[in-house]
mmCIF file of N, CA and C in Angstrom:
data_model
loop_
_atom_site.group_PDB
_atom_site.id
_atom_site.type_symbol
_atom_site.label_atom_id
_atom_site.label_comp_id
_atom_site.label_asym_id
_atom_site.label_seq_id
_atom_site.Cartn_x
_atom_site.Cartn_y
_atom_site.Cartn_z
ATOM 1 N N MET A 1 -68.884 -23.045 14.588
ATOM 2 C CA MET A 1 -67.827 -23.502 15.459
ATOM 3 C C MET A 1 -66.487 -23.229 14.777
ATOM 4 N N PHE A 2 -65.517 -22.836 15.578
ATOM 5 C CA PHE A 2 -64.154 -22.662 15.098
ATOM 6 C C PHE A 2 -63.242 -23.635 15.819
ATOM 7 N N ARG A 3 -62.237 -24.090 15.106
ATOM 8 C CA ARG A 3 -61.257 -25.022 15.672
ATOM 9 C C ARG A 3 -59.862 -24.432 15.513
ATOM 10 N N THR A 4 -58.993 -24.723 16.466
ATOM 11 C CA THR A 4 -57.587 -24.347 16.362
ATOM 12 C C THR A 4 -56.845 -25.555 15.820
ATOM 13 N N MET A 5 -56.294 -25.403 14.620
ATOM 14 C CA MET A 5 -55.654 -26.521 13.919
ATOM 15 C C MET A 5 -54.163 -26.243 13.733
ATOM 16 N N MET A 6 -53.365 -27.314 13.734
ATOM 17 C CA MET A 6 -51.950 -27.159 13.412
ATOM 18 C C MET A 6 -51.837 -26.693 11.965
ATOM 19 N N LYS A 7 -51.148 -25.586 11.749
ATOM 20 C CA LYS A 7 -50.969 -25.033 10.416
ATOM 21 C C LYS A 7 -49.605 -25.400 9.843
ATOM 22 N N SER A 8 -48.582 -25.324 10.702
ATOM 23 C CA SER A 8 -47.206 -25.506 10.249
ATOM 24 C C SER A 8 -46.407 -26.228 11.327
ATOM 25 N N LYS A 9 -45.431 -27.021 10.859
ATOM 26 C CA LYS A 9 -44.568 -27.718 11.820
ATOM 27 C C LYS A 9 -43.177 -27.882 11.229
ATOM 28 N N ILE A 10 -42.186 -27.522 12.031
ATOM 29 C CA ILE A 10 -40.787 -27.801 11.712
ATOM 30 C C ILE A 10 -40.371 -28.872 12.707
ATOM 31 N N HIS A 11 -40.187 -30.093 12.207
ATOM 32 C CA HIS A 11 -40.004 -31.265 13.078
ATOM 33 C C HIS A 11 -38.531 -31.647 13.205
ATOM 34 N N ARG A 12 -38.033 -31.624 14.431
ATOM 35 C CA ARG A 12 -36.685 -32.067 14.779
ATOM 36 C C ARG A 12 -35.596 -31.157 14.215
ATOM 37 N N ALA A 13 -35.803 -29.853 14.364
ATOM 38 C CA ALA A 13 -34.749 -28.896 14.017
ATOM 39 C C ALA A 13 -33.725 -28.865 15.149
ATOM 40 N N ARG A 14 -32.512 -28.520 14.805
ATOM 41 C CA ARG A 14 -31.435 -28.440 15.799
ATOM 42 C C ARG A 14 -31.191 -26.969 16.152
ATOM 43 N N VAL A 15 -31.152 -26.667 17.447
ATOM 44 C CA VAL A 15 -30.869 -25.312 17.905
ATOM 45 C C VAL A 15 -29.427 -24.968 17.548
ATOM 46 N N THR A 16 -29.248 -23.856 16.820
ATOM 47 C CA THR A 16 -27.902 -23.442 16.410
ATOM 48 C C THR A 16 -27.301 -22.419 17.365
ATOM 49 N N GLU A 17 -28.177 -21.763 18.151
ATOM 50 C CA GLU A 17 -27.706 -20.738 19.075
ATOM 51 C C GLU A 17 -28.780 -20.462 20.112
ATOM 52 N N ALA A 18 -28.361 -20.103 21.317
ATOM 53 C CA ALA A 18 -29.250 -19.627 22.372
ATOM 54 C C ALA A 18 -28.660 -18.309 22.854
ATOM 55 N N ASN A 19 -29.333 -17.190 22.532
ATOM 56 C CA ASN A 19 -28.798 -15.852 22.768
ATOM 57 C C ASN A 19 -29.608 -15.142 23.843
ATOM 58 N N LEU A 20 -29.145 -15.238 25.073
ATOM 59 C CA LEU A 20 -29.850 -14.649 26.213
ATOM 60 C C LEU A 20 -29.928 -13.128 26.114
ATOM 61 N N ASN A 21 -28.938 -12.497 25.531
ATOM 62 C CA ASN A 21 -28.863 -11.038 25.489
ATOM 63 C C ASN A 21 -29.525 -10.457 24.249
ATOM 64 N N TYR A 22 -30.699 -10.968 23.933
ATOM 65 C CA TYR A 22 -31.462 -10.478 22.795
ATOM 66 C C TYR A 22 -32.855 -10.148 23.275
ATOM 67 N N VAL A 23 -33.592 -9.362 22.523
ATOM 68 C CA VAL A 23 -34.909 -8.895 22.954
ATOM 69 C C VAL A 23 -35.878 -10.044 23.189
ATOM 70 N N GLY A 24 -35.842 -11.073 22.371
ATOM 71 C CA GLY A 24 -36.728 -12.216 22.547
ATOM 72 C C GLY A 24 -37.122 -12.817 21.230
ATOM 73 N N SER A 25 -37.623 -14.038 21.217
ATOM 74 C CA SER A 25 -38.153 -14.704 20.032
ATOM 75 C C SER A 25 -37.295 -15.876 19.571
ATOM 76 N N ILE A 26 -37.647 -16.397 18.387
ATOM 77 C CA ILE A 26 -36.840 -17.418 17.721
ATOM 78 C C ILE A 26 -36.510 -16.902 16.319
ATOM 79 N N THR A 27 -35.254 -16.986 15.957
ATOM 80 C CA THR A 27 -34.814 -16.624 14.614
ATOM 81 C C THR A 27 -34.755 -17.906 13.796
ATOM 82 N N ILE A 28 -35.456 -17.895 12.639
ATOM 83 C CA ILE A 28 -35.531 -19.073 11.771
ATOM 84 C C ILE A 28 -35.126 -18.670 10.357
ATOM 85 N N ASP A 29 -34.304 -19.498 9.715
ATOM 86 C CA ASP A 29 -33.916 -19.324 8.313
ATOM 87 C C ASP A 29 -35.177 -19.036 7.488
ATOM 88 N N GLU A 30 -35.161 -17.951 6.720
ATOM 89 C CA GLU A 30 -36.346 -17.544 5.960
ATOM 90 C C GLU A 30 -36.773 -18.592 4.933
ATOM 91 N N ASP A 31 -35.834 -19.369 4.395
ATOM 92 C CA ASP A 31 -36.204 -20.450 3.466
ATOM 93 C C ASP A 31 -37.082 -21.492 4.155
ATOM 94 N N ILE A 32 -36.753 -21.816 5.399
ATOM 95 C CA ILE A 32 -37.540 -22.790 6.163
ATOM 96 C C ILE A 32 -38.909 -22.199 6.493
ATOM 97 N N MET A 33 -38.929 -20.923 6.864
ATOM 98 C CA MET A 33 -40.204 -20.249 7.137
ATOM 99 C C MET A 33 -41.125 -20.329 5.919
ATOM 100 N N ASP A 34 -40.583 -20.039 4.745
ATOM 101 C CA ASP A 34 -41.380 -20.078 3.515
ATOM 102 C C ASP A 34 -41.933 -21.485 3.256
ATOM 103 N N ALA A 35 -41.106 -22.489 3.485
ATOM 104 C CA ALA A 35 -41.506 -23.870 3.187
ATOM 105 C C ALA A 35 -42.720 -24.305 3.999
ATOM 106 N N VAL A 36 -42.833 -23.794 5.231
ATOM 107 C CA VAL A 36 -43.935 -24.214 6.105
ATOM 108 C C VAL A 36 -44.980 -23.115 6.322
ATOM 109 N N ASN A 37 -44.849 -22.022 5.584
ATOM 110 C CA ASN A 37 -45.832 -20.940 5.640
ATOM 111 C C ASN A 37 -45.925 -20.295 7.026
ATOM 112 N N ILE A 38 -44.765 -19.952 7.586
ATOM 113 C CA ILE A 38 -44.697 -19.186 8.828
ATOM 114 C C ILE A 38 -44.189 -17.793 8.475
ATOM 115 N N LEU A 39 -44.855 -16.776 9.018
ATOM 116 C CA LEU A 39 -44.494 -15.384 8.742
ATOM 117 C C LEU A 39 -43.701 -14.783 9.891
ATOM 118 N N GLU A 40 -42.953 -13.725 9.577
ATOM 119 C CA GLU A 40 -42.258 -12.992 10.615
ATOM 120 C C GLU A 40 -43.288 -12.433 11.603
ATOM 121 N N ASN A 41 -42.976 -12.506 12.872
ATOM 122 C CA ASN A 41 -43.820 -12.067 13.993
ATOM 123 C C ASN A 41 -44.975 -13.015 14.306
ATOM 124 N N GLU A 42 -45.077 -14.132 13.595
ATOM 125 C CA GLU A 42 -46.128 -15.111 13.887
ATOM 126 C C GLU A 42 -45.827 -15.812 15.213
ATOM 127 N N LYS A 43 -46.882 -16.029 15.985
ATOM 128 C CA LYS A 43 -46.754 -16.757 17.252
ATOM 129 C C LYS A 43 -46.503 -18.230 16.958
ATOM 130 N N VAL A 44 -45.541 -18.816 17.678
ATOM 131 C CA VAL A 44 -45.238 -20.242 17.539
ATOM 132 C C VAL A 44 -45.061 -20.867 18.914
ATOM 133 N N GLN A 45 -45.264 -22.165 18.944
ATOM 134 C CA GLN A 45 -44.986 -22.960 20.135
ATOM 135 C C GLN A 45 -43.696 -23.721 19.863
ATOM 136 N N ILE A 46 -42.832 -23.771 20.863
ATOM 137 C CA ILE A 46 -41.576 -24.513 20.770
ATOM 138 C C ILE A 46 -41.641 -25.675 21.750
ATOM 139 N N VAL A 47 -41.268 -26.850 21.284
ATOM 140 C CA VAL A 47 -41.194 -28.042 22.129
ATOM 141 C C VAL A 47 -39.750 -28.519 22.084
ATOM 142 N N ASN A 48 -39.109 -28.612 23.241
ATOM 143 C CA ASN A 48 -37.720 -29.061 23.312
ATOM 144 C C ASN A 48 -37.708 -30.565 23.599
ATOM 145 N N ASN A 49 -37.260 -31.354 22.631
ATOM 146 C CA ASN A 49 -37.215 -32.811 22.803
ATOM 147 C C ASN A 49 -36.183 -33.236 23.848
ATOM 148 N N ASN A 50 -35.191 -32.406 24.109
ATOM 149 C CA ASN A 50 -34.141 -32.792 25.046
ATOM 150 C C ASN A 50 -34.559 -32.659 26.502
ATOM 151 N N ASN A 51 -35.363 -31.641 26.826
ATOM 152 C CA ASN A 51 -35.700 -31.436 28.234
ATOM 153 C C ASN A 51 -37.207 -31.336 28.506
ATOM 154 N N GLY A 52 -38.025 -31.420 27.453
ATOM 155 C CA GLY A 52 -39.472 -31.399 27.633
ATOM 156 C C GLY A 52 -40.090 -30.020 27.762
ATOM 157 N N ALA A 53 -39.276 -28.965 27.723
ATOM 158 C CA ALA A 53 -39.821 -27.609 27.838
ATOM 159 C C ALA A 53 -40.757 -27.313 26.670
ATOM 160 N N ARG A 54 -41.855 -26.623 26.965
ATOM 161 C CA ARG A 54 -42.828 -26.175 25.957
ATOM 162 C C ARG A 54 -43.116 -24.714 26.256
ATOM 163 N N PHE A 55 -42.974 -23.871 25.240
ATOM 164 C CA PHE A 55 -43.204 -22.447 25.451
ATOM 165 C C PHE A 55 -43.588 -21.788 24.132
ATOM 166 N N GLU A 56 -44.088 -20.554 24.243
ATOM 167 C CA GLU A 56 -44.515 -19.795 23.073
ATOM 168 C C GLU A 56 -43.625 -18.576 22.899
ATOM 169 N N THR A 57 -43.445 -18.173 21.652
ATOM 170 C CA THR A 57 -42.700 -16.966 21.310
ATOM 171 C C THR A 57 -43.161 -16.533 19.928
ATOM 172 N N TYR A 58 -42.402 -15.664 19.297
ATOM 173 C CA TYR A 58 -42.723 -15.220 17.946
ATOM 174 C C TYR A 58 -41.482 -15.339 17.070
ATOM 175 N N VAL A 59 -41.678 -15.275 15.765
ATOM 176 C CA VAL A 59 -40.609 -15.571 14.804
ATOM 177 C C VAL A 59 -39.983 -14.301 14.243
ATOM 178 N N ILE A 60 -38.671 -14.337 14.137
ATOM 179 C CA ILE A 60 -37.893 -13.324 13.426
ATOM 180 C C ILE A 60 -37.225 -14.014 12.244
ATOM 181 N N LYS A 61 -37.224 -13.337 11.087
ATOM 182 C CA LYS A 61 -36.585 -13.900 9.890
ATOM 183 C C LYS A 61 -35.078 -13.987 10.080
ATOM 184 N N GLY A 62 -34.552 -15.186 9.775
ATOM 185 C CA GLY A 62 -33.109 -15.367 9.744
ATOM 186 C C GLY A 62 -32.621 -15.341 8.308
ATOM 187 N N GLU A 63 -31.343 -15.213 8.129
ATOM 188 C CA GLU A 63 -30.737 -15.157 6.797
ATOM 189 C C GLU A 63 -31.071 -16.410 5.994
ATOM 190 N N ARG A 64 -31.489 -16.197 4.739
ATOM 191 C CA ARG A 64 -31.797 -17.317 3.847
ATOM 192 C C ARG A 64 -30.574 -18.215 3.672
ATOM 193 N N GLY A 65 -30.815 -19.520 3.787
ATOM 194 C CA GLY A 65 -29.751 -20.493 3.597
ATOM 195 C C GLY A 65 -28.847 -20.692 4.792
ATOM 196 N N SER A 66 -29.080 -19.960 5.870
ATOM 197 C CA SER A 66 -28.207 -20.037 7.048
ATOM 198 C C SER A 66 -28.481 -21.253 7.918
ATOM 199 N N LYS A 67 -29.680 -21.844 7.804
ATOM 200 C CA LYS A 67 -30.137 -22.977 8.630
ATOM 201 C C LYS A 67 -30.251 -22.613 10.105
ATOM 202 N N VAL A 68 -30.341 -21.320 10.401
ATOM 203 C CA VAL A 68 -30.378 -20.844 11.778
ATOM 204 C C VAL A 68 -31.684 -21.223 12.483
ATOM 205 N N MET A 69 -31.537 -21.638 13.733
ATOM 206 C CA MET A 69 -32.627 -21.854 14.688
ATOM 207 C C MET A 69 -32.083 -21.325 16.011
ATOM 208 N N CYS A 70 -32.297 -20.038 16.245
ATOM 209 C CA CYS A 70 -31.712 -19.372 17.410
ATOM 210 C C CYS A 70 -32.819 -18.922 18.349
ATOM 211 N N LEU A 71 -32.796 -19.409 19.582
ATOM 212 C CA LEU A 71 -33.731 -18.965 20.609
ATOM 213 C C LEU A 71 -33.115 -17.776 21.312
ATOM 214 N N ASN A 72 -33.903 -16.710 21.434
ATOM 215 C CA ASN A 72 -33.414 -15.437 21.931
ATOM 216 C C ASN A 72 -34.100 -15.045 23.232
ATOM 217 N N GLY A 73 -33.441 -14.200 23.997
ATOM 218 C CA GLY A 73 -34.011 -13.659 25.223
ATOM 219 C C GLY A 73 -34.290 -14.746 26.243
ATOM 220 N N ALA A 74 -35.393 -14.600 26.971
ATOM 221 C CA ALA A 74 -35.737 -15.538 28.040
ATOM 222 C C ALA A 74 -35.850 -16.969 27.535
ATOM 223 N N ALA A 75 -36.292 -17.149 26.284
ATOM 224 C CA ALA A 75 -36.416 -18.496 25.713
ATOM 225 C C ALA A 75 -35.069 -19.214 25.651
ATOM 226 N N ALA A 76 -33.986 -18.446 25.605
ATOM 227 C CA ALA A 76 -32.645 -19.044 25.556
ATOM 228 C C ALA A 76 -32.335 -19.843 26.826
ATOM 229 N N ARG A 77 -33.044 -19.579 27.906
ATOM 230 C CA ARG A 77 -32.834 -20.353 29.145
ATOM 231 C C ARG A 77 -33.460 -21.746 29.074
ATOM 232 N N LEU A 78 -34.312 -21.986 28.063
ATOM 233 C CA LEU A 78 -35.040 -23.251 27.967
ATOM 234 C C LEU A 78 -34.447 -24.204 26.938
ATOM 235 N N VAL A 79 -33.374 -23.791 26.285
ATOM 236 C CA VAL A 79 -32.708 -24.623 25.280
ATOM 237 C C VAL A 79 -31.203 -24.484 25.418
ATOM 238 N N GLN A 80 -30.507 -25.419 24.785
ATOM 239 C CA GLN A 80 -29.058 -25.327 24.643
ATOM 240 C C GLN A 80 -28.726 -25.560 23.180
ATOM 241 N N GLU A 81 -27.635 -24.990 22.722
ATOM 242 C CA GLU A 81 -27.187 -25.250 21.368
ATOM 243 C C GLU A 81 -27.080 -26.764 21.168
ATOM 244 N N GLY A 82 -27.625 -27.250 20.068
ATOM 245 C CA GLY A 82 -27.610 -28.681 19.772
ATOM 246 C C GLY A 82 -28.892 -29.402 20.153
ATOM 247 N N ASP A 83 -29.744 -28.787 20.994
ATOM 248 C CA ASP A 83 -31.018 -29.417 21.351
ATOM 249 C C ASP A 83 -31.878 -29.601 20.104
ATOM 250 N N ILE A 84 -32.731 -30.620 20.136
ATOM 251 C CA ILE A 84 -33.681 -30.891 19.060
ATOM 252 C C ILE A 84 -35.026 -30.293 19.468
ATOM 253 N N ILE A 85 -35.587 -29.469 18.582
ATOM 254 C CA ILE A 85 -36.857 -28.809 18.885
ATOM 255 C C ILE A 85 -37.884 -29.063 17.786
ATOM 256 N N ILE A 86 -39.136 -28.838 18.150
ATOM 257 C CA ILE A 86 -40.244 -28.832 17.207
ATOM 258 C C ILE A 86 -40.849 -27.429 17.284
ATOM 259 N N VAL A 87 -41.080 -26.817 16.127
ATOM 260 C CA VAL A 87 -41.695 -25.499 16.047
ATOM 261 C C VAL A 87 -43.075 -25.683 15.430
ATOM 262 N N LEU A 88 -44.115 -25.222 16.123
ATOM 263 C CA LEU A 88 -45.498 -25.397 15.678
ATOM 264 C C LEU A 88 -46.204 -24.052 15.577
ATOM 265 N N SER A 89 -47.023 -23.904 14.551
ATOM 266 C CA SER A 89 -47.940 -22.762 14.506
ATOM 267 C C SER A 89 -49.339 -23.300 14.252
ATOM 268 N N TYR A 90 -50.309 -22.547 14.694
ATOM 269 C CA TYR A 90 -51.700 -22.972 14.635
ATOM 270 C C TYR A 90 -52.531 -21.902 13.931
ATOM 271 N N ALA A 91 -53.687 -22.296 13.403
ATOM 272 C CA ALA A 91 -54.608 -21.356 12.778
ATOM 273 C C ALA A 91 -56.016 -21.649 13.257
ATOM 274 N N LEU A 92 -56.771 -20.601 13.448
ATOM 275 C CA LEU A 92 -58.172 -20.714 13.816
ATOM 276 C C LEU A 92 -58.975 -20.770 12.524
ATOM 277 N N MET A 93 -59.813 -21.796 12.378
ATOM 278 C CA MET A 93 -60.590 -21.939 11.145
ATOM 279 C C MET A 93 -61.956 -22.510 11.433
ATOM 280 N N SER A 94 -62.835 -22.306 10.465
ATOM 281 C CA SER A 94 -64.190 -22.829 10.601
ATOM 282 C C SER A 94 -64.154 -24.352 10.584
ATOM 283 N N ASP A 95 -65.220 -24.957 11.073
ATOM 284 C CA ASP A 95 -65.316 -26.419 11.063
ATOM 285 C C ASP A 95 -65.199 -26.941 9.632
ATOM 286 N N GLU A 96 -65.814 -26.252 8.693
ATOM 287 C CA GLU A 96 -65.754 -26.665 7.289
ATOM 288 C C GLU A 96 -64.318 -26.600 6.757
ATOM 289 N N GLN A 97 -63.602 -25.522 7.038
ATOM 290 C CA GLN A 97 -62.202 -25.405 6.607
ATOM 291 C C GLN A 97 -61.338 -26.478 7.259
ATOM 292 N N ALA A 98 -61.584 -26.736 8.523
ATOM 293 C CA ALA A 98 -60.779 -27.709 9.267
ATOM 294 C C ALA A 98 -60.891 -29.112 8.676
ATOM 295 N N GLN A 99 -62.053 -29.450 8.111
ATOM 296 C CA GLN A 99 -62.270 -30.787 7.566
ATOM 297 C C GLN A 99 -61.337 -31.095 6.394
ATOM 298 N N SER A 100 -60.931 -30.084 5.639
ATOM 299 C CA SER A 100 -60.070 -30.323 4.470
ATOM 300 C C SER A 100 -58.666 -29.730 4.631
ATOM 301 N N HIS A 101 -58.381 -29.185 5.801
ATOM 302 C CA HIS A 101 -57.088 -28.532 6.043
ATOM 303 C C HIS A 101 -55.938 -29.533 6.029
ATOM 304 N N GLU A 102 -54.847 -29.169 5.355
ATOM 305 C CA GLU A 102 -53.607 -29.948 5.395
ATOM 306 C C GLU A 102 -52.482 -29.042 5.855
ATOM 307 N N PRO A 103 -51.856 -29.358 6.969
ATOM 308 C CA PRO A 103 -50.739 -28.545 7.448
ATOM 309 C C PRO A 103 -49.508 -28.739 6.568
ATOM 310 N N LYS A 104 -48.543 -27.857 6.725
ATOM 311 C CA LYS A 104 -47.244 -28.006 6.073
ATOM 312 C C LYS A 104 -46.275 -28.467 7.146
ATOM 313 N N VAL A 105 -45.717 -29.655 6.957
ATOM 314 C CA VAL A 105 -44.820 -30.257 7.937
ATOM 315 C C VAL A 105 -43.464 -30.506 7.282
ATOM 316 N N ALA A 106 -42.427 -29.888 7.834
ATOM 317 C CA ALA A 106 -41.065 -30.078 7.336
ATOM 318 C C ALA A 106 -40.323 -31.010 8.286
ATOM 319 N N ILE A 107 -39.845 -32.120 7.755
ATOM 320 C CA ILE A 107 -39.008 -33.042 8.520
ATOM 321 C C ILE A 107 -37.558 -32.639 8.276
ATOM 322 N N MET A 108 -36.846 -32.362 9.359
ATOM 323 C CA MET A 108 -35.493 -31.820 9.258
ATOM 324 C C MET A 108 -34.439 -32.893 9.532
ATOM 325 N N ASN A 109 -33.237 -32.683 9.001
ATOM 326 C CA ASN A 109 -32.109 -33.534 9.371
ATOM 327 C C ASN A 109 -31.234 -32.798 10.386
ATOM 328 N N GLU A 110 -30.115 -33.397 10.750
ATOM 329 C CA GLU A 110 -29.252 -32.830 11.800
ATOM 330 C C GLU A 110 -28.589 -31.516 11.390
ATOM 331 N N ASN A 111 -28.641 -31.169 10.098
ATOM 332 C CA ASN A 111 -28.062 -29.913 9.611
ATOM 333 C C ASN A 111 -29.127 -28.851 9.316
ATOM 334 N N ASN A 112 -30.338 -29.050 9.845
ATOM 335 C CA ASN A 112 -31.469 -28.145 9.608
ATOM 336 C C ASN A 112 -31.788 -27.989 8.127
ATOM 337 N N GLU A 113 -31.695 -29.096 7.418
ATOM 338 C CA GLU A 113 -32.119 -29.160 6.025
ATOM 339 C C GLU A 113 -33.421 -29.933 5.970
ATOM 340 N N ILE A 114 -34.333 -29.472 5.130
ATOM 341 C CA ILE A 114 -35.600 -30.176 4.970
ATOM 342 C C ILE A 114 -35.353 -31.427 4.141
ATOM 343 N N VAL A 115 -35.674 -32.581 4.732
ATOM 344 C CA VAL A 115 -35.487 -33.843 4.004
ATOM 345 C C VAL A 115 -36.802 -34.385 3.468
ATOM 346 N N GLU A 116 -37.912 -33.873 4.010
ATOM 347 C CA GLU A 116 -39.214 -34.322 3.536
ATOM 348 C C GLU A 116 -40.266 -33.296 3.923
ATOM 349 N N MET A 117 -41.229 -33.076 3.031
ATOM 350 C CA MET A 117 -42.381 -32.223 3.318
ATOM 351 C C MET A 117 -43.617 -33.103 3.323
ATOM 352 N N LEU A 118 -44.443 -32.944 4.368
ATOM 353 C CA LEU A 118 -45.668 -33.724 4.500
ATOM 354 C C LEU A 118 -46.871 -32.786 4.539
ATOM 355 N N GLY A 119 -47.998 -33.280 4.064
ATOM 356 C CA GLY A 119 -49.249 -32.548 4.160
ATOM 357 C C GLY A 119 -50.069 -33.019 5.340
ATOM 358 N N THR A 120 -49.656 -34.126 5.903
ATOM 359 C CA THR A 120 -50.289 -34.666 7.094
ATOM 360 C C THR A 120 -49.260 -35.556 7.782
ATOM 361 N N GLU A 121 -49.502 -35.899 9.013
ATOM 362 C CA GLU A 121 -48.578 -36.751 9.731
ATOM 363 C C GLU A 121 -49.195 -38.109 9.977
ATOM 364 N N LEU A 122 -48.390 -39.112 9.795
ATOM 365 C CA LEU A 122 -48.821 -40.471 10.116
ATOM 366 C C LEU A 122 -48.385 -40.769 11.545
ATOM 367 N N ALA A 123 -49.118 -41.606 12.227
ATOM 368 C CA ALA A 123 -48.707 -42.032 13.558
ATOM 369 C C ALA A 123 -47.539 -43.000 13.379
ATOM 370 N N SER A 124 -46.334 -42.502 13.664
ATOM 371 C CA SER A 124 -45.151 -43.348 13.479
ATOM 372 C C SER A 124 -44.005 -42.796 14.327
ATOM 373 N N THR A 125 -42.955 -43.563 14.376
ATOM 374 C CA THR A 125 -41.747 -43.117 15.063
ATOM 375 C C THR A 125 -40.819 -42.482 14.043
ATOM 376 N N ILE A 126 -39.725 -41.931 14.536
ATOM 377 C CA ILE A 126 -38.732 -41.286 13.675
ATOM 378 C C ILE A 126 -38.169 -42.297 12.697
ATOM 379 N N ARG A 127 -38.026 -41.866 11.474
ATOM 380 C CA ARG A 127 -37.468 -42.752 10.438
ATOM 381 C C ARG A 127 -35.991 -42.839 10.512
#
């Protein structure tokens, strides 16, 4: 049996730009990508906390240290600059791997800085 498990999560990032006139995708600061083990061109799910939109796209590397979270192309219609989003990636793994899997979860502040890294999530509200 294989399971689809959450591999990476960027929790409560702030959208820095919505660029309709781009080919498509989400541009993410490469430092943040590294912290949560997301690769360029990896498929991700985006959840917009402001309007409830949920959609999938792929990742483009943004400049290191820029704190960029830019939704491009058609995805730009589902967000506005300043919206709070969650970026999720998933991995397919065996049942045995899934039993010991720990995702990489980055908790972000309002400036798209990582304030905490988690290996698992507790059922709780925002701190």
